Short mmCIF file of C-alpha atoms and ligand atoms in Angstrom, two decimals:
data_model
loop_
_atom_site.label_atom_id
_atom_site.label_comp_id
_atom_site.label_asym_id
_atom_site.label_seq_id
_atom_site.Cartn_x
_atom_site.Cartn_y
_atom_site.Cartn_z
CA MET A 1 5.24 8.45 2.50
CA HIS A 2 7.68 10.22 4.67
CA THR A 3 6.94 12.14 7.78
CA GLY A 4 9.78 14.62 7.55
CA SER A 5 8.99 18.11 6.51
CA SER A 6 12.11 18.84 4.57
CA ARG A 7 12.30 16.69 1.52
CA ILE A 8 14.88 17.51 -1.08
CA ALA A 9 12.70 19.19 -3.62
CA GLY A 10 12.33 17.46 -6.92
CA SER A 11 14.49 14.45 -6.23
CA THR A 12 11.90 12.13 -7.76
CA LEU A 13 10.45 14.67 -10.17
CA GLY A 14 11.08 13.93 -13.78
CA MET A 15 11.71 10.25 -13.17
CA ASP A 16 9.99 7.96 -15.62
CA GLU A 17 8.06 4.95 -14.40
CA ALA A 18 10.94 2.50 -14.56
CA GLU A 19 13.11 4.90 -12.57
CA LEU A 20 10.37 5.37 -10.00
CA ILE A 21 10.05 1.61 -9.63
CA ARG A 22 13.80 1.17 -9.16
CA ALA A 23 13.88 3.98 -6.64
CA ALA A 24 10.96 2.44 -4.75
CA GLN A 25 12.80 -0.89 -4.82
CA ALA A 26 15.79 0.84 -3.25
CA GLY A 27 13.58 2.03 -0.40
CA ASP A 28 12.63 5.52 -1.59
CA HIS A 29 9.19 6.24 -0.11
CA ASP A 30 8.69 9.33 -2.19
CA ALA A 31 9.10 7.37 -5.38
CA PHE A 32 6.68 4.74 -4.09
CA GLU A 33 4.11 7.40 -3.35
CA ARG A 34 4.43 8.90 -6.81
CA LEU A 35 4.06 5.47 -8.34
CA VAL A 36 0.90 4.87 -6.32
CA ARG A 37 -0.58 8.16 -7.41
CA GLN A 38 -0.27 7.29 -11.07
CA TYR A 39 -2.72 4.44 -10.63
CA ASP A 40 -4.64 4.75 -7.41
CA GLN A 41 -7.61 6.72 -8.71
CA ASN A 42 -8.41 4.08 -11.28
CA VAL A 43 -7.82 1.27 -8.83
CA LEU A 44 -10.28 2.85 -6.42
CA ARG A 45 -12.87 3.33 -9.18
CA LEU A 46 -12.48 -0.28 -10.26
CA ALA A 47 -12.90 -1.57 -6.72
CA MET A 48 -15.85 0.74 -6.14
CA ASN A 49 -17.57 -0.42 -9.32
CA LEU A 50 -16.94 -4.08 -8.65
CA LEU A 51 -17.82 -4.16 -4.99
CA ARG A 52 -20.30 -1.28 -4.87
CA SER A 53 -19.31 -0.35 -1.35
CA PRO A 54 -16.94 2.43 -0.26
CA GLU A 55 -15.72 0.43 2.72
CA ASP A 56 -14.91 -2.61 0.59
CA ALA A 57 -13.21 -0.39 -1.97
CA TYR A 58 -11.16 1.18 0.81
CA ASP A 59 -10.06 -2.27 1.98
CA ILE A 60 -9.04 -3.29 -1.53
CA TYR A 61 -7.06 -0.08 -1.98
CA GLN A 62 -5.10 -0.53 1.25
CA GLU A 63 -4.46 -4.22 0.78
CA ALA A 64 -3.49 -3.89 -2.87
CA PHE A 65 -0.97 -1.08 -2.40
CA LEU A 66 0.48 -2.59 0.75
CA ARG A 67 1.07 -5.76 -1.23
CA VAL A 68 2.74 -3.72 -3.92
CA PHE A 69 4.88 -2.06 -1.26
CA ARG A 70 5.87 -5.34 0.32
CA ASN A 71 6.56 -7.11 -2.93
CA ILE A 72 7.99 -4.34 -5.07
CA ASN A 73 11.36 -6.04 -4.99
CA SER A 74 9.92 -9.08 -6.73
CA PHE A 75 8.77 -6.97 -9.68
CA ARG A 76 11.18 -7.91 -12.48
CA PHE A 77 9.93 -5.77 -15.36
CA ASP A 78 8.75 -8.85 -17.27
CA CYS A 79 5.29 -7.35 -17.64
CA SER A 80 4.08 -3.78 -17.37
CA PHE A 81 3.71 -2.38 -13.86
CA HIS A 82 0.06 -1.72 -14.68
CA THR A 83 -0.52 -5.40 -15.46
CA TRP A 84 1.33 -6.46 -12.32
CA LEU A 85 -0.69 -4.07 -10.15
CA TYR A 86 -4.00 -5.06 -11.73
CA ARG A 87 -3.27 -8.74 -11.17
CA ILE A 88 -3.02 -7.97 -7.49
CA VAL A 89 -6.13 -5.79 -7.51
CA THR A 90 -8.32 -8.18 -9.51
CA ASN A 91 -7.28 -11.15 -7.39
CA LEU A 92 -8.27 -9.27 -4.26
CA CYS A 93 -11.57 -8.23 -5.84
CA LEU A 94 -12.30 -11.79 -6.97
CA ASP A 95 -11.73 -13.07 -3.44
CA HIS A 96 -13.97 -10.36 -2.12
CA LEU A 97 -16.73 -11.09 -4.62
CA ARG A 98 -16.61 -14.78 -3.79
CA LYS A 99 -16.88 -14.08 -0.08
CA LYS A 100 -19.72 -11.70 -0.73
CA LYS A 101 -21.52 -14.32 -2.73
CA VAL A 102 -21.21 -16.77 0.16
CA ARG A 103 -22.59 -14.20 2.57
CA ARG A 104 -25.38 -13.48 0.16
CA THR A 105 -26.52 -17.04 -0.18
CA GLU A 106 -26.26 -17.49 3.56
CA SER A 107 -28.08 -14.48 4.81
CA ALA A 108 -29.57 -12.42 2.05
CA VAL A 109 -33.01 -13.89 1.85
CA VAL A 110 -35.31 -13.14 4.76
CA GLU A 111 -38.83 -14.33 5.29
CA THR A 112 -41.41 -11.57 5.52
CA PRO A 113 -45.20 -11.71 5.74
CA ASP A 114 -45.19 -11.02 2.00
CA GLY A 115 -42.93 -13.97 1.27
CA PRO A 116 -39.12 -14.22 0.96
CA MET A 117 -37.31 -10.94 0.31
CA ASP A 118 -33.76 -10.20 -0.63
CA ARG A 119 -32.46 -7.77 1.92
CA LEU A 120 -29.41 -6.87 -0.11
CA ASP A 121 -31.69 -5.66 -2.84
CA SER A 122 -30.72 -2.10 -2.14
CA VAL A 123 -29.86 0.46 -4.74
CA PRO A 124 -26.45 2.13 -4.60
CA GLU A 125 -26.39 5.78 -3.68
CA MET A 126 -27.69 8.07 -6.35
CA ARG A 127 -25.99 11.08 -7.75
CA ALA A 128 -27.04 14.21 -5.92
CA ASP A 129 -27.55 16.41 -8.93
CA GLY A 130 -30.78 18.03 -7.81
CA ASP A 131 -32.88 17.16 -10.84
CA PRO A 132 -35.66 14.93 -9.47
CA GLN A 133 -36.58 13.55 -12.87
CA ARG A 134 -33.00 12.65 -13.61
CA THR A 135 -32.39 11.38 -10.12
CA LEU A 136 -35.36 9.08 -10.42
CA LEU A 137 -34.16 7.83 -13.77
CA SER A 138 -30.65 7.39 -12.52
CA ARG A 139 -31.90 5.54 -9.45
CA GLU A 140 -33.89 3.16 -11.58
CA LEU A 141 -30.95 2.80 -13.93
CA ARG A 142 -28.52 2.01 -11.18
CA GLY A 143 -30.89 -0.55 -9.78
CA ARG A 144 -31.01 -2.28 -13.12
CA ILE A 145 -27.25 -2.13 -13.58
CA SER A 146 -26.77 -3.61 -10.12
CA GLU A 147 -29.17 -6.36 -11.00
CA ALA A 148 -27.39 -7.15 -14.25
CA LEU A 149 -24.02 -7.15 -12.49
CA SER A 150 -25.19 -9.61 -9.88
CA GLY A 151 -26.30 -11.89 -12.69
CA MET A 152 -22.80 -11.98 -14.14
CA THR A 153 -20.03 -14.31 -13.18
CA ALA A 154 -17.13 -12.69 -11.35
CA ARG A 155 -14.94 -13.00 -14.44
CA GLU A 156 -17.55 -11.46 -16.71
CA ARG A 157 -17.80 -8.54 -14.32
CA MET A 158 -14.04 -8.11 -14.19
CA VAL A 159 -13.73 -8.06 -17.96
CA PHE A 160 -16.70 -5.75 -18.36
CA GLU A 161 -15.44 -3.26 -15.75
CA MET A 162 -11.93 -3.19 -17.11
CA ARG A 163 -13.05 -2.80 -20.71
CA HIS A 164 -15.94 -0.44 -20.21
CA TYR A 165 -14.94 1.76 -17.28
CA GLN A 166 -11.15 1.45 -17.29
CA GLY A 167 -10.79 1.51 -21.05
CA MET A 168 -8.30 -1.35 -21.10
CA ARG A 169 -7.74 -3.44 -24.23
CA LEU A 170 -9.00 -7.02 -24.15
CA ARG A 171 -5.49 -8.34 -24.69
CA ALA A 172 -4.24 -6.51 -21.59
CA ILE A 173 -7.28 -7.72 -19.65
CA GLY A 174 -6.44 -11.30 -20.65
CA ASP A 175 -2.91 -10.74 -19.36
CA VAL A 176 -4.18 -9.46 -16.04
CA LEU A 177 -6.65 -12.29 -15.57
CA GLY A 178 -4.23 -14.93 -16.75
CA THR A 179 -6.38 -15.92 -19.71
CA THR A 180 -6.49 -15.49 -23.48
CA GLU A 181 -7.77 -12.53 -25.43
CA GLU A 182 -10.35 -14.89 -26.90
CA ALA A 183 -11.69 -15.81 -23.46
CA ALA A 184 -11.82 -12.13 -22.52
CA LYS A 185 -13.81 -11.46 -25.72
CA ASN A 186 -16.34 -14.11 -24.77
CA CYS A 187 -16.72 -12.65 -21.30
CA LEU A 188 -17.30 -9.17 -22.72
CA PHE A 189 -19.84 -10.56 -25.15
CA ARG A 190 -21.84 -12.34 -22.46
CA ALA A 191 -21.63 -9.39 -20.08
CA THR A 192 -22.98 -7.05 -22.74
CA GLN A 193 -25.85 -9.43 -23.49
CA LYS A 194 -26.77 -9.46 -19.82
CA MET A 195 -26.60 -5.69 -19.57
CA ARG A 196 -28.77 -5.36 -22.62
CA SER A 197 -31.52 -7.55 -21.34
CA ALA A 198 -31.46 -5.80 -17.97
CA LEU A 199 -31.55 -2.33 -19.49
CA GLY A 200 -33.88 -3.17 -22.36
CA ASP A 201 -36.18 -0.15 -22.17
CA PHE A 202 -33.45 2.35 -21.38
CA VAL A 203 -31.86 1.94 -24.79
CA MET B 1 -20.31 -11.19 -43.83
CA ASN B 2 -23.79 -12.40 -42.93
CA CYS B 3 -26.08 -10.97 -40.26
CA GLU B 4 -25.38 -13.73 -37.77
CA THR B 5 -21.63 -13.15 -37.77
CA ALA B 6 -22.17 -9.42 -37.76
CA LYS B 7 -24.42 -9.59 -34.69
CA GLN B 8 -21.81 -11.63 -32.87
CA GLN B 9 -19.01 -9.25 -33.68
CA LEU B 10 -20.89 -6.00 -33.13
CA VAL B 11 -20.02 -5.84 -29.45
CA LEU B 12 -16.34 -6.07 -30.26
CA PHE B 13 -16.85 -3.56 -33.05
CA VAL B 14 -18.36 -0.88 -30.81
CA TYR B 15 -15.53 -1.42 -28.33
CA GLY B 16 -12.99 -1.09 -31.12
CA GLU B 17 -11.68 -4.58 -30.54
CA LEU B 18 -11.91 -5.96 -34.07
CA SER B 19 -8.86 -6.33 -36.26
CA PHE B 20 -8.42 -3.90 -39.12
CA ASP B 21 -9.69 -6.42 -41.69
CA GLU B 22 -12.64 -7.50 -39.56
CA GLU B 23 -13.59 -3.90 -39.07
CA GLU B 24 -13.53 -3.31 -42.82
CA LEU B 25 -15.87 -6.23 -43.43
CA MET B 26 -18.17 -5.05 -40.66
CA GLU B 27 -18.42 -1.56 -42.07
CA GLN B 28 -19.23 -2.93 -45.51
CA HIS B 29 -22.00 -5.06 -44.02
CA LEU B 30 -23.41 -2.20 -41.95
CA ASP B 31 -23.60 -0.01 -45.04
CA GLY B 32 -26.01 -2.39 -46.68
CA CYS B 33 -27.93 -3.77 -43.68
CA ALA B 34 -30.49 -1.64 -41.82
CA GLY B 35 -31.13 -4.32 -39.19
CA CYS B 36 -27.51 -4.59 -38.10
CA SER B 37 -27.09 -0.80 -38.24
CA ALA B 38 -30.01 -0.43 -35.84
CA GLU B 39 -28.39 -3.02 -33.59
CA ARG B 40 -25.16 -1.06 -33.67
CA ALA B 41 -27.01 2.12 -32.66
CA ARG B 42 -28.63 0.29 -29.75
CA LEU B 43 -25.27 -1.01 -28.54
CA GLU B 44 -23.80 2.46 -28.72
CA SER B 45 -26.60 3.96 -26.70
CA LEU B 46 -26.24 1.10 -24.21
CA GLN B 47 -22.64 2.13 -23.77
CA GLU B 48 -23.68 5.68 -23.15
CA VAL B 49 -26.32 4.72 -20.60
CA LEU B 50 -23.84 2.48 -18.81
CA SER B 51 -21.40 5.32 -18.54
CA GLN B 52 -24.00 7.36 -16.67
CA GLY B 53 -24.55 4.47 -14.33
CA GLU B 54 -21.03 4.18 -13.03
CA SER B 55 -21.06 4.06 -9.27
CA GLU B 56 -19.48 7.16 -7.89
CA VAL B 57 -16.45 7.24 -5.63
CA PRO B 58 -17.63 9.20 -2.58
CA ALA B 59 -15.95 12.55 -2.01
CA GLY B 60 -12.98 12.25 0.30
CA LEU B 61 -12.56 8.49 -0.10
CA LEU B 62 -9.45 8.81 -2.26
CA ALA B 63 -7.88 11.25 0.16
CA ARG B 64 -8.65 8.96 3.09
CA CYS B 65 -7.19 5.98 1.24
CA ARG B 66 -4.00 7.88 0.44
CA ARG B 67 -3.56 9.18 3.94
CA ASP B 68 -4.09 5.81 5.59
CA LEU B 69 -1.79 4.09 3.14
CA ALA B 70 0.95 6.58 3.96
CA VAL B 71 0.40 5.92 7.65
CA GLN B 72 0.55 2.16 7.11
CA VAL B 73 3.69 2.37 5.01
CA ALA B 74 5.36 4.54 7.64
CA ALA B 75 4.12 2.19 10.36
CA ALA B 76 5.57 -0.72 8.45
CA HIS B 77 8.94 0.71 9.36
CA ALA B 78 8.17 2.33 12.63
CA ALA B 79 6.05 -0.03 14.63
CA PRO B 80 5.80 -3.63 13.53
CA ARG B 81 4.41 -4.55 16.91
CA ARG B 82 1.14 -2.92 16.03
CA SER B 83 0.55 -4.59 12.73
CA LEU B 84 1.26 -8.25 12.32
CA SER B 85 0.42 -8.27 8.65
CA LEU B 86 3.48 -6.11 8.06
CA ALA B 87 5.82 -8.51 9.74
CA ALA B 88 7.27 -9.69 6.45
CA LEU B 89 8.23 -6.20 5.44
CA TRP B 90 9.64 -5.44 8.83
CA ARG B 91 12.04 -8.34 8.51
CA ASP B 92 13.71 -6.60 5.60
CA TRP B 93 14.37 -3.59 7.71
CA VAL B 94 15.49 -5.17 10.90
CA VAL B 95 19.01 -6.35 10.49
CA ASN B 96 19.17 -7.83 13.94
CA PRO B 97 16.18 -9.71 15.34
CA PRO B 98 13.97 -7.77 17.74
CA LEU B 99 15.43 -8.98 20.99
CA TRP B 100 12.65 -7.94 23.26
CA LEU B 101 13.91 -10.28 25.93
CA ARG B 102 17.00 -9.29 27.76
CA PRO B 103 19.03 -12.26 28.97
CA VAL B 104 18.23 -11.40 32.55
CA GLY B 105 14.55 -11.11 31.79
CA ALA B 106 14.56 -14.49 30.12
CA VAL B 107 15.88 -16.17 33.23
CA ALA B 108 13.34 -14.40 35.35
CA MET B 109 10.53 -15.41 33.07
CA LEU B 110 11.46 -19.02 33.16
CA ALA B 111 11.45 -18.89 36.91
CA LEU B 112 8.15 -17.08 36.97
CA GLY B 113 6.55 -19.42 34.53
CA PHE B 114 7.06 -21.98 37.25
CA PHE B 115 5.86 -19.86 40.12
CA ALA B 116 3.27 -17.72 38.42
CA ALA B 117 0.36 -19.82 39.57
CA ARG B 118 1.20 -19.15 43.16
CA ILE B 119 2.08 -15.53 42.79
CA VAL B 120 -0.92 -14.29 40.86
CA PRO B 121 -3.78 -16.67 41.58
CA GLY B 122 -6.25 -14.11 42.87
CA ASP B 123 -5.14 -11.28 40.63
CA SER B 124 -6.94 -12.21 37.52
CA PRO B 125 -9.77 -14.68 37.87
CA ALA B 126 -10.75 -14.19 34.26
CA LEU B 127 -7.32 -15.15 33.02
CA ALA B 128 -7.17 -18.06 35.42
CA ARG B 129 -10.51 -19.36 34.17
CA MET B 130 -9.31 -19.13 30.60
CA GLY B 131 -6.18 -20.99 31.54
CA VAL B 132 -4.02 -18.15 30.30
CA ALA B 133 -0.92 -17.33 32.28
CA GLN B 134 -0.60 -13.64 32.87
CA ASP B 135 2.30 -12.20 30.94
CA PRO B 136 4.88 -11.47 33.60
CA ALA B 137 7.39 -9.71 31.35
CA PRO B 138 6.45 -6.12 32.08
CA VAL B 139 6.27 -6.62 35.82
CA PHE B 140 9.23 -8.69 36.98
CA SER B 141 12.83 -8.28 36.11
CA ARG B 142 14.49 -10.81 38.32
CA VAL B 143 13.77 -13.37 40.97
CA ARG B 144 16.22 -12.94 43.82
CA LEU B 145 15.29 -15.63 46.21
CA VAL B 146 13.18 -18.75 46.28
CA ASN B 147 12.58 -20.10 49.75
CA PRO B 148 10.33 -23.12 50.48
CA ASN B 149 8.74 -23.06 53.92
CA ASP B 150 7.60 -25.83 56.26
CA SER B 151 3.93 -25.65 55.37
CA GLY B 152 4.58 -26.59 51.72
CA GLY B 153 4.45 -23.02 50.43
CA VAL B 154 7.22 -21.00 48.95
CA ARG B 155 8.56 -17.52 49.53
CA VAL B 156 9.80 -15.68 46.44
CA GLN B 157 11.69 -12.48 46.50
CA TYR B 158 11.75 -10.62 43.21
CA GLU B 159 12.56 -7.28 41.75
CA GLU B 160 9.78 -5.40 40.20
CA VAL B 161 9.97 -3.21 37.12
CA ARG B 162 7.32 -0.62 37.57
CA GLN B 163 5.74 0.72 34.43
CA ARG B 164 5.21 4.41 34.77
CA GLU B 165 3.75 6.86 32.41
CA MET B 166 4.70 10.38 31.67
CA SER B 167 3.20 12.75 29.15
CA GLY B 168 4.35 16.15 28.16
CA ALA B 169 5.57 18.32 25.34
CA LEU B 170 8.50 17.22 23.23
CA GLN B 171 10.43 20.18 24.56
CA ASP B 172 10.03 18.96 28.09
CA ASP B 173 13.42 18.01 29.41
CA HIS B 174 12.30 14.75 31.06
CA ILE B 175 10.50 13.64 27.94
CA ARG B 176 13.51 14.47 25.81
CA ARG B 177 15.80 12.51 28.15
CA LEU B 178 13.51 9.49 27.92
CA LEU B 179 13.38 9.73 24.15
CA LEU B 180 17.15 10.02 23.92
CA ALA B 181 17.45 6.90 26.06
CA ALA B 182 14.85 5.06 23.98
CA ALA B 183 16.70 6.05 20.80
CA VAL B 184 19.60 3.83 21.84
CA ASP B 185 17.59 0.98 23.34
CA GLN B 186 19.27 -2.01 21.73
CA THR B 187 16.42 -4.36 22.52
CA ASP B 188 13.77 -2.74 20.41
CA PRO B 189 14.35 -1.30 16.92
CA GLY B 190 10.70 -0.21 16.64
CA LEU B 191 11.12 1.90 19.74
CA ARG B 192 14.27 3.45 18.31
CA VAL B 193 12.53 4.36 15.06
CA GLU B 194 9.69 6.02 16.90
CA SER B 195 11.94 7.92 19.26
CA ILE B 196 14.20 9.14 16.47
CA ASP B 197 11.13 10.13 14.50
CA LEU B 198 9.97 12.31 17.38
CA LEU B 199 13.38 13.65 18.25
CA LYS B 200 14.17 14.76 14.73
CA GLN B 201 11.55 17.47 15.01
CA HIS B 202 13.92 19.12 17.47
CA CYS B 203 17.06 18.80 15.50
CA SER B 204 18.04 22.36 16.33
CA ASP B 205 18.93 21.01 19.75
CA ASP B 206 22.60 20.08 19.71
CA GLU B 207 22.19 16.98 21.79
CA VAL B 208 19.39 15.72 19.59
CA ARG B 209 21.44 16.31 16.46
CA ARG B 210 24.33 14.37 17.93
CA ALA B 211 21.96 11.52 18.78
CA LEU B 212 20.71 11.50 15.18
CA MET B 213 24.22 11.47 13.77
CA ASN B 214 25.11 8.70 16.14
CA ALA B 215 22.08 6.66 15.08
CA LEU B 216 22.91 7.26 11.43
CA ARG B 217 26.46 6.03 11.92
CA THR B 218 25.91 3.11 14.24
CA ASP B 219 22.34 1.87 14.35
CA SER B 220 22.08 -1.69 13.04
CA ASN B 221 18.57 -1.08 11.75
CA SER B 222 18.26 0.70 8.39
CA GLY B 223 14.76 1.96 9.27
CA VAL B 224 16.27 3.83 12.20
CA ARG B 225 19.09 5.15 10.03
CA LEU B 226 16.64 6.42 7.40
CA LYS B 227 14.68 8.28 10.05
CA ALA B 228 17.85 9.83 11.38
CA LEU B 229 18.79 10.92 7.85
CA GLU B 230 15.42 12.58 7.42
CA GLY B 231 15.96 14.52 10.61
CA LEU B 232 19.37 15.68 9.51
CA LYS B 233 18.17 17.04 6.19
CA PRO B 234 17.98 20.65 7.35
CA TYR B 235 21.65 20.33 8.36
CA ALA B 236 22.98 19.07 5.06
CA ARG B 237 25.34 22.08 5.01
CA ASP B 238 26.67 21.56 8.49
CA PRO B 239 30.28 20.27 8.17
CA GLU B 240 29.94 17.73 10.94
CA THR B 241 26.78 16.32 9.39
CA ARG B 242 28.46 16.16 6.02
CA LYS B 243 31.31 14.18 7.44
CA VAL B 244 28.86 11.59 8.76
CA LEU B 245 27.04 11.54 5.43
CA ALA B 246 30.25 10.88 3.55
CA GLN B 247 31.04 8.06 5.94
CA VAL B 248 27.56 6.62 5.35
CA LEU B 249 28.18 6.67 1.61
CA LEU B 250 31.29 4.58 2.07
CA VAL B 251 30.15 2.03 4.62
CA ASP B 252 26.36 1.82 4.87
CA ASP B 253 25.11 -1.50 3.48
CA ASN B 254 21.63 -0.24 2.68
CA PRO B 255 21.14 1.20 -0.86
CA GLY B 256 18.20 3.35 0.28
CA VAL B 257 20.33 5.00 2.95
CA ARG B 258 23.19 5.55 0.51
CA THR B 259 20.84 7.06 -2.07
CA GLN B 260 19.41 9.53 0.42
CA ALA B 261 22.88 10.43 1.64
CA ILE B 262 23.93 11.21 -1.93
CA ASP B 263 20.89 13.40 -2.45
CA MET B 264 21.70 15.36 0.68
CA LEU B 265 25.35 15.75 -0.12
CA VAL B 266 24.90 16.99 -3.64
CA GLN B 267 22.00 19.34 -3.11
CA ASN B 268 24.26 22.35 -2.85
CA LYS B 269 26.41 21.21 -5.73
CA GLU B 270 29.74 21.96 -4.10
CA PRO B 271 32.48 21.12 -6.57
CA GLU B 272 34.46 19.09 -4.03
CA MET B 273 31.56 16.64 -3.85
CA ALA B 274 32.23 15.69 -7.46
CA GLY B 275 35.60 14.30 -6.43
CA VAL B 276 34.05 12.22 -3.65
CA LEU B 277 31.37 10.84 -5.97
CA GLN B 278 33.95 10.14 -8.61
CA GLU B 279 35.84 8.01 -6.15
CA LEU B 280 32.72 6.18 -5.05
CA LEU B 281 31.44 5.35 -8.50
CA PRO B 282 33.69 2.39 -9.35
CA ASN B 283 33.12 0.78 -5.96
CA GLU B 284 29.36 1.09 -5.84
CA GLN B 285 27.76 -2.35 -6.24
CA ASN B 286 24.14 -1.32 -6.45
CA GLY B 287 23.01 -0.37 -9.96
CA TYR B 288 20.42 2.08 -8.81
CA VAL B 289 22.74 3.92 -6.47
CA ARG B 290 25.36 3.98 -9.23
CA SER B 291 22.90 5.59 -11.63
CA ARG B 292 22.06 8.12 -8.94
CA ILE B 293 25.72 9.01 -8.49
CA GLN B 294 26.17 9.30 -12.24
CA LYS B 295 23.15 11.55 -12.45
CA ALA B 296 24.44 13.78 -9.67
CA LEU B 297 27.79 14.00 -11.41
CA ASN B 298 26.17 14.91 -14.70
CA GLU B 299 24.20 17.61 -12.97
CA MET B 300 27.43 19.02 -11.65
CA LYS B 301 28.70 18.88 -15.17
CA ALA B 302 31.61 16.86 -13.97
CA SER B 303 32.25 14.19 -16.54
CA ALA B 304 33.69 10.91 -15.35
CA GLY B 305 37.45 10.95 -15.18
CA THR B 306 38.15 14.65 -14.97
CA PHE B 307 38.81 14.67 -11.25
ZN1 ZN C 401 -27.02 -7.58 -41.04
#
């Protein structure tokens, strides 16, 4: 985070997370950067999965970590840093999803000579792995997953993404979303049902 | 466990979210129930399929995110004028408010607010239509004379501040002079941070180094002081620099600045530094800085109290 070329080598190396946080709170940009790098890959993946758009994911990344930077002094170690960070990230994503939903209902359906069509009905980019058979399958698969995701509530999506792709425990997910483990369980249950009916013939 | 309960809990089972006891019961049921076992297999293959369907983070996106975040964080200190959303953070760093109005300028602006309509009517029809007064701050510094005439008009004599531009290499003497002047411009901390940031690349220049040391000792803005510290890093062995660093340790009110000063002072592990740190330790209020001092002392193998 610094622009100077001559950093004292290793001054933040070997710090554990709590030390990094304290250093970042004292204004150490290097420590802040190291803290960011422990989590930012997963944050970006989560945002990418939830919003399905690189530009939206980019926005979430910037906004989330800038908020962390601005508010690091209000972090009091009364929950894990991961939980604190993910509260910020999921709140931003929820806002984004809500806005998207509004846009969708406003402008998504267009009239065509063949009747109304959903113009956001596009399939996310496919993997470029060169195997046409697989690519076709994966394209179809992604289309179905997208469809199932758009049929979920924002909370169901959050829980599903955090459990399935981030590997978080339901209890931790409840903490992040400000709800109980039981409620998180129910969300995961419903999300899985929806995925299953969307992907019926793939499994 | 009956099939209905089992089917409800299978999702949690495949995600490993059942309690130990629940899991036991589930496994017992699965052993004896082909239907539920088939359901379990389907859920597991669903998980596998879903894992293939994860949307991919495009190549380069992470790197772009990291780079831009670093720029934004640096900008948060360097140039609040460009990013309003960072205003809150900036406040922490600016000890004195950004006084972009000099007292003289303020008087002139008041006067011009009154006369602006007559001075610039034809200049900017677009602005006039929008009802926006043209910002006079960069153009006028002072109204010298206001003189009403017989025909109901008014004659105003004013001094003009002309904005001029100059570009050139950092080594260019004119540019360097301007930067050195900007580095001590009391009206604008953002400008000082930027100038110091540029100047510190030429720290080998004696005059620049003195300017950095001066900023480190006297600038009221900790963002400016941190930048100056960064620039002085290559000179952590220089006795004059070390003197300033020691002074910073004693008097600077910003823990970040003190921490960095400690790091620079102890990097060569001179034994006499242990004595200085030893003296500082009891007076240091900030817990983090104290732990940093203690750590430095330990690394010098100087236990508390031996000096
Ligand atoms: Zn059964």
